[in-house]
mmCIF file of C-alpha atoms in Angstrom:
data_model
loop_
_atom_site.group_PDB
_atom_site.id
_atom_site.type_symbol
_atom_site.label_atom_id
_atom_site.label_comp_id
_atom_site.label_asym_id
_atom_site.label_seq_id
_atom_site.Cartn_x
_atom_site.Cartn_y
_atom_site.Cartn_z
ATOM 1 C CA ALA A 1080 -0.067 0.125 -0.162
ATOM 2 C CA GLN A 1081 0.857 3.754 -0.624
ATOM 3 C CA THR A 1082 2.042 5.645 2.193
ATOM 4 C CA VAL A 1083 2.742 9.542 2.524
ATOM 5 C CA THR A 1084 5.439 10.508 5.266
ATOM 6 C CA GLN A 1085 5.916 14.384 6.340
ATOM 7 C CA SER A 1086 8.640 14.314 9.032
ATOM 8 C CA GLN A 1087 7.996 17.155 10.451
ATOM 9 C CA PRO A 1088 5.331 17.718 12.468
ATOM 10 C CA GLU A 1089 5.683 21.895 12.941
ATOM 11 C CA MET A 1090 7.690 24.283 10.988
ATOM 12 C CA SER A 1091 8.037 28.311 11.462
ATOM 13 C CA VAL A 1092 9.789 30.398 9.013
ATOM 14 C CA GLN A 1093 10.824 34.566 9.132
ATOM 15 C CA GLU A 1094 7.665 36.969 7.142
ATOM 16 C CA ALA A 1095 9.745 37.388 3.694
ATOM 17 C CA GLU A 1096 12.373 33.801 4.119
ATOM 18 C CA THR A 1097 12.206 30.159 2.315
ATOM 19 C CA VAL A 1098 11.047 27.425 3.876
ATOM 20 C CA THR A 1099 10.848 23.508 2.667
ATOM 21 C CA LEU A 1100 8.162 20.989 3.995
ATOM 22 C CA SER A 1101 8.948 17.344 3.670
ATOM 23 C CA CYS A 1102 7.438 14.780 2.108
ATOM 24 C CA THR A 1103 8.451 11.011 1.069
ATOM 25 C CA TYR A 1104 6.459 7.850 -0.336
ATOM 26 C CA ASP A 1105 6.142 4.322 -0.843
ATOM 27 C CA THR A 1106 5.201 3.166 -3.742
ATOM 28 C CA SER A 1107 5.520 0.474 -6.614
ATOM 29 C CA GLU A 1108 4.340 2.076 -8.895
ATOM 30 C CA SER A 1109 5.911 4.437 -11.751
ATOM 31 C CA ASP A 1110 3.157 6.368 -12.995
ATOM 32 C CA TYR A 1111 1.588 8.687 -10.328
ATOM 33 C CA TYR A 1112 0.517 12.169 -9.453
ATOM 34 C CA LEU A 1113 1.815 14.121 -5.653
ATOM 35 C CA PHE A 1114 0.188 17.132 -4.658
ATOM 36 C CA TRP A 1115 0.496 19.818 -1.679
ATOM 37 C CA TYR A 1116 -2.549 20.742 0.316
ATOM 38 C CA LYS A 1117 -2.933 23.843 2.344
ATOM 39 C CA GLN A 1118 -5.677 23.645 4.784
ATOM 40 C CA PRO A 1119 -6.182 27.254 6.878
ATOM 41 C CA PRO A 1120 -7.844 27.474 9.762
ATOM 42 C CA SER A 1121 -11.302 27.308 8.168
ATOM 43 C CA ARG A 1122 -10.434 23.615 7.170
ATOM 44 C CA GLN A 1123 -11.063 24.188 3.193
ATOM 45 C CA MET A 1124 -8.503 21.977 1.864
ATOM 46 C CA ILE A 1125 -7.031 23.867 -1.416
ATOM 47 C CA LEU A 1126 -4.700 22.876 -3.858
ATOM 48 C CA VAL A 1127 -0.869 24.374 -3.852
ATOM 49 C CA ILE A 1128 0.957 22.369 -6.400
ATOM 50 C CA ARG A 1129 0.648 19.024 -8.639
ATOM 51 C CA GLN A 1130 3.764 16.626 -9.800
ATOM 52 C CA GLU A 1131 3.122 14.387 -12.484
ATOM 53 C CA ALA A 1132 5.534 11.766 -12.035
ATOM 54 C CA TYR A 1133 6.411 10.866 -15.898
ATOM 55 C CA LYS A 1134 7.271 14.659 -15.897
ATOM 56 C CA GLN A 1135 11.414 15.396 -14.722
ATOM 57 C CA GLN A 1136 10.324 19.664 -14.612
ATOM 58 C CA ASN A 1137 9.483 20.316 -11.133
ATOM 59 C CA ALA A 1138 6.675 21.731 -10.838
ATOM 60 C CA THR A 1139 6.289 25.778 -10.148
ATOM 61 C CA GLU A 1140 3.010 27.816 -9.084
ATOM 62 C CA ASN A 1141 4.627 31.456 -8.360
ATOM 63 C CA ARG A 1142 6.678 30.987 -4.749
ATOM 64 C CA PHE A 1143 5.789 27.863 -4.616
ATOM 65 C CA SER A 1144 7.725 25.249 -6.201
ATOM 66 C CA VAL A 1145 8.930 21.189 -5.472
ATOM 67 C CA ASN A 1146 11.779 19.629 -5.600
ATOM 68 C CA PHE A 1147 10.630 15.771 -7.087
ATOM 69 C CA GLN A 1148 13.586 13.213 -6.862
ATOM 70 C CA LYS A 1149 11.312 9.955 -8.260
ATOM 71 C CA ALA A 1150 14.499 7.314 -7.460
ATOM 72 C CA ALA A 1151 14.736 8.699 -3.617
ATOM 73 C CA LYS A 1152 10.740 8.568 -3.820
ATOM 74 C CA SER A 1153 10.592 12.454 -2.016
ATOM 75 C CA PHE A 1154 8.388 15.591 -3.175
ATOM 76 C CA SER A 1155 9.175 18.749 -0.590
ATOM 77 C CA LEU A 1156 7.762 21.562 -1.241
ATOM 78 C CA LYS A 1157 9.534 25.255 -0.906
ATOM 79 C CA ILE A 1158 7.715 27.901 -0.219
ATOM 80 C CA SER A 1159 9.598 31.142 -1.360
ATOM 81 C CA ASP A 1160 9.101 35.072 0.325
ATOM 82 C CA SER A 1161 6.731 33.651 3.181
ATOM 83 C CA GLN A 1162 3.569 35.636 3.608
ATOM 84 C CA LEU A 1163 1.547 36.017 6.891
ATOM 85 C CA GLY A 1164 -1.301 34.157 4.691
ATOM 86 C CA ASP A 1165 0.715 30.526 3.909
ATOM 87 C CA ALA A 1166 0.068 29.988 7.205
ATOM 88 C CA ALA A 1167 -1.360 26.844 7.868
ATOM 89 C CA MET A 1168 -1.386 22.929 7.374
ATOM 90 C CA TYR A 1169 0.258 21.754 4.776
ATOM 91 C CA PHE A 1170 -0.704 17.950 3.217
ATOM 92 C CA CYS A 1171 1.550 16.292 1.032
ATOM 93 C CA ALA A 1172 -0.374 13.904 -1.205
ATOM 94 C CA TYR A 1173 0.251 11.145 -3.244
ATOM 95 C CA ARG A 1174 -2.042 8.995 -6.252
ATOM 96 C CA GLY A 1175 -1.706 6.171 -8.088
ATOM 97 C CA TYR A 1176 -2.551 6.591 -11.817
ATOM 98 C CA ASN A 1177 -5.209 4.611 -12.387
ATOM 99 C CA ASN A 1178 -7.040 4.996 -8.999
ATOM 100 C CA ASN A 1179 -9.098 7.599 -7.643
ATOM 101 C CA ASP A 1180 -8.336 7.636 -3.881
ATOM 102 C CA MET A 1181 -5.741 10.383 -2.468
ATOM 103 C CA ARG A 1182 -3.385 9.139 0.486
ATOM 104 C CA PHE A 1183 -2.243 11.852 2.168
ATOM 105 C CA GLY A 1184 0.635 12.476 4.737
ATOM 106 C CA ALA A 1185 -0.291 13.728 8.837
ATOM 107 C CA GLY A 1186 0.480 17.492 7.613
ATOM 108 C CA THR A 1187 2.922 20.054 8.615
ATOM 109 C CA ARG A 1188 1.372 23.082 10.434
ATOM 110 C CA LEU A 1189 3.378 26.232 9.225
ATOM 111 C CA THR A 1190 3.453 29.242 11.324
ATOM 112 C CA VAL A 1191 4.523 32.571 9.551
ATOM 113 C CA LYS A 1192 6.066 35.054 12.158
ATOM 114 C CA PRO A 1193 5.821 38.654 11.039
ATOM 115 C CA GLU B 375 -14.395 31.154 -10.224
ATOM 116 C CA PRO B 376 -16.756 27.722 -9.698
ATOM 117 C CA GLU B 377 -16.207 25.753 -6.422
ATOM 118 C CA VAL B 378 -17.568 22.781 -4.826
ATOM 119 C CA THR B 379 -20.100 23.573 -1.773
ATOM 120 C CA GLN B 380 -21.088 21.661 1.103
ATOM 121 C CA THR B 381 -24.214 21.632 3.387
ATOM 122 C CA PRO B 382 -24.174 22.069 6.486
ATOM 123 C CA SER B 383 -21.380 23.486 7.730
ATOM 124 C CA HIS B 384 -21.846 21.533 11.353
ATOM 125 C CA GLN B 385 -24.035 18.852 12.133
ATOM 126 C CA VAL B 386 -24.593 17.681 15.412
ATOM 127 C CA THR B 387 -26.436 14.161 16.198
ATOM 128 C CA GLN B 388 -26.912 11.365 18.588
ATOM 129 C CA MET B 389 -25.242 8.119 18.680
ATOM 130 C CA GLY B 390 -27.414 5.656 16.416
ATOM 131 C CA GLN B 391 -29.200 8.579 14.252
ATOM 132 C CA GLU B 392 -28.928 8.992 10.340
ATOM 133 C CA VAL B 393 -26.932 11.826 8.812
ATOM 134 C CA ILE B 394 -27.027 13.130 6.067
ATOM 135 C CA LEU B 395 -23.979 15.350 4.501
ATOM 136 C CA ARG B 396 -24.660 16.953 1.202
ATOM 137 C CA CYS B 397 -22.594 17.863 -1.634
ATOM 138 C CA VAL B 398 -23.024 20.213 -4.662
ATOM 139 C CA PRO B 399 -20.055 19.374 -6.869
ATOM 140 C CA ILE B 400 -18.568 21.661 -9.565
ATOM 141 C CA SER B 401 -21.176 21.590 -12.464
ATOM 142 C CA ASN B 402 -19.311 19.841 -15.564
ATOM 143 C CA HIS B 403 -17.066 17.327 -13.075
ATOM 144 C CA LEU B 404 -18.082 13.925 -13.306
ATOM 145 C CA TYR B 405 -16.105 12.261 -10.614
ATOM 146 C CA PHE B 406 -17.012 12.556 -7.053
ATOM 147 C CA TYR B 407 -14.980 11.423 -3.895
ATOM 148 C CA TRP B 408 -15.673 11.918 0.124
ATOM 149 C CA TYR B 409 -12.825 11.789 2.666
ATOM 150 C CA ARG B 410 -12.747 12.465 6.160
ATOM 151 C CA GLN B 411 -10.519 13.547 9.040
ATOM 152 C CA ILE B 412 -10.741 12.968 12.518
ATOM 153 C CA LEU B 413 -9.736 16.029 14.443
ATOM 154 C CA GLY B 414 -5.677 16.149 14.245
ATOM 155 C CA GLN B 415 -5.176 13.506 12.487
ATOM 156 C CA LYS B 416 -4.636 13.427 8.548
ATOM 157 C CA VAL B 417 -7.666 13.215 6.480
ATOM 158 C CA GLU B 418 -8.747 9.701 4.870
ATOM 159 C CA PHE B 419 -10.405 9.009 1.500
ATOM 160 C CA LEU B 420 -13.725 6.636 2.070
ATOM 161 C CA VAL B 421 -15.779 6.113 -1.708
ATOM 162 C CA SER B 422 -14.953 7.386 -5.125
ATOM 163 C CA PHE B 423 -18.094 7.745 -7.541
ATOM 164 C CA TYR B 424 -18.025 7.606 -11.247
ATOM 165 C CA ASN B 425 -20.882 7.696 -13.415
ATOM 166 C CA ASN B 426 -23.705 6.528 -11.403
ATOM 167 C CA GLU B 427 -21.516 3.964 -9.289
ATOM 168 C CA ILE B 428 -18.710 3.590 -6.880
ATOM 169 C CA SER B 429 -16.006 3.062 -8.300
ATOM 170 C CA GLU B 430 -13.314 2.501 -5.165
ATOM 171 C CA LYS B 431 -14.111 2.944 -1.579
ATOM 172 C CA SER B 432 -11.861 2.287 1.413
ATOM 173 C CA GLU B 433 -11.823 -0.543 4.651
ATOM 174 C CA ILE B 434 -13.533 2.720 6.602
ATOM 175 C CA PHE B 435 -16.606 2.800 4.099
ATOM 176 C CA ASP B 436 -18.719 -0.011 5.412
ATOM 177 C CA ASP B 437 -22.836 -1.244 5.302
ATOM 178 C CA GLN B 438 -23.254 1.940 7.608
ATOM 179 C CA PHE B 439 -21.953 4.546 4.731
ATOM 180 C CA SER B 440 -23.990 5.258 1.569
ATOM 181 C CA VAL B 441 -23.520 7.531 -1.411
ATOM 182 C CA GLU B 442 -25.743 8.886 -3.596
ATOM 183 C CA ARG B 443 -26.427 11.450 -6.442
ATOM 184 C CA PRO B 444 -29.898 11.797 -6.613
ATOM 185 C CA ASP B 445 -31.056 14.746 -9.289
ATOM 186 C CA GLY B 446 -27.623 15.207 -11.099
ATOM 187 C CA SER B 447 -26.539 17.937 -9.051
ATOM 188 C CA ASN B 448 -26.548 16.895 -5.345
ATOM 189 C CA PHE B 449 -23.814 14.675 -3.840
ATOM 190 C CA THR B 450 -25.052 12.937 -1.210
ATOM 191 C CA LEU B 451 -23.213 10.886 2.266
ATOM 192 C CA LYS B 452 -25.626 8.642 4.194
ATOM 193 C CA ILE B 453 -24.520 7.356 7.461
ATOM 194 C CA ARG B 454 -27.275 5.414 8.636
ATOM 195 C CA SER B 455 -26.513 4.618 12.522
ATOM 196 C CA THR B 456 -23.734 7.517 13.264
ATOM 197 C CA LYS B 457 -20.889 6.140 16.415
ATOM 198 C CA LEU B 458 -19.153 8.263 18.428
ATOM 199 C CA GLU B 459 -16.137 7.497 15.993
ATOM 200 C CA ASP B 460 -17.862 8.990 13.117
ATOM 201 C CA SER B 461 -17.430 12.501 15.076
ATOM 202 C CA ALA B 462 -15.433 13.797 11.842
ATOM 203 C CA MET B 463 -14.561 16.872 9.260
ATOM 204 C CA TYR B 464 -16.409 15.313 6.052
ATOM 205 C CA PHE B 465 -14.579 16.318 2.635
ATOM 206 C CA CYS B 466 -16.000 16.508 -0.662
ATOM 207 C CA ALA B 467 -14.208 16.630 -3.774
ATOM 208 C CA SER B 468 -14.963 16.620 -7.448
ATOM 209 C CA GLY B 469 -12.619 16.535 -10.643
ATOM 210 C CA SER B 470 -13.311 16.639 -14.449
ATOM 211 C CA LEU B 471 -13.002 14.742 -17.059
ATOM 212 C CA ARG B 472 -10.907 16.499 -19.152
ATOM 213 C CA ALA B 473 -8.611 15.986 -16.191
ATOM 214 C CA GLY B 474 -9.037 11.987 -16.401
ATOM 215 C CA GLY B 475 -10.077 13.410 -12.414
ATOM 216 C CA ASN B 476 -6.701 13.361 -10.956
ATOM 217 C CA GLU B 477 -7.155 16.936 -9.814
ATOM 218 C CA GLN B 478 -9.852 16.703 -6.721
ATOM 219 C CA PHE B 479 -11.299 20.298 -6.191
ATOM 220 C CA PHE B 480 -12.497 20.260 -2.380
ATOM 221 C CA GLY B 481 -15.393 21.603 -0.436
ATOM 222 C CA PRO B 482 -15.139 23.715 2.723
ATOM 223 C CA GLY B 483 -16.087 20.148 4.666
ATOM 224 C CA THR B 484 -18.953 19.389 6.726
ATOM 225 C CA ARG B 485 -18.152 18.842 11.037
ATOM 226 C CA LEU B 486 -20.049 16.180 12.014
ATOM 227 C CA THR B 487 -20.213 15.512 15.736
ATOM 228 C CA VAL B 488 -21.753 12.474 17.279
ATOM 229 C CA LEU B 489 -22.931 13.223 20.870
#
């Protein structure tokens, strides 16, 4: 079974600085998708960024980028120029190419200090 | 921008009662999902639904749970006889055919409290 591990329960960053959230996963599949979701205090799940495993190029969305290392099964999220509104729980998620269910990590709570 | 909506935002019920959680997916989406998140824990997949039938379900989704798309717009999750451990946030999500259902858009969640 696929598992997703986020080893950092909590992280903090100074406003305008850069922070990296770690995620590793375990799978025997070769094709799959990886996601980072943000969950602010409102509890709504918001997609931050996604990566297709067959793409070697790391995904980027404005201040958010990933470091996808397929061989190491690692998928970290980098947030540049952190803003107060980035404070939230961040969940890493895995989804197999032919599957419908997503497997989530336990989450990392990010605090942004002014 | 279209979004997934869920009602109610908070439901309180007595143990043993039936509850129905409602979701309105994004209108052109064809893949529908329910997830739950027990307080302080990770988000867990419950069920996926496509072409008017369940396509996948987790071990959590036992006989107490059912899903339905009664009228072409709503997507409901029914819990027949609630237990204390059913207390959680329940998230509905939907995905488009164009993306192969791979990108899932989540609703704001329904907080279910079972007393």
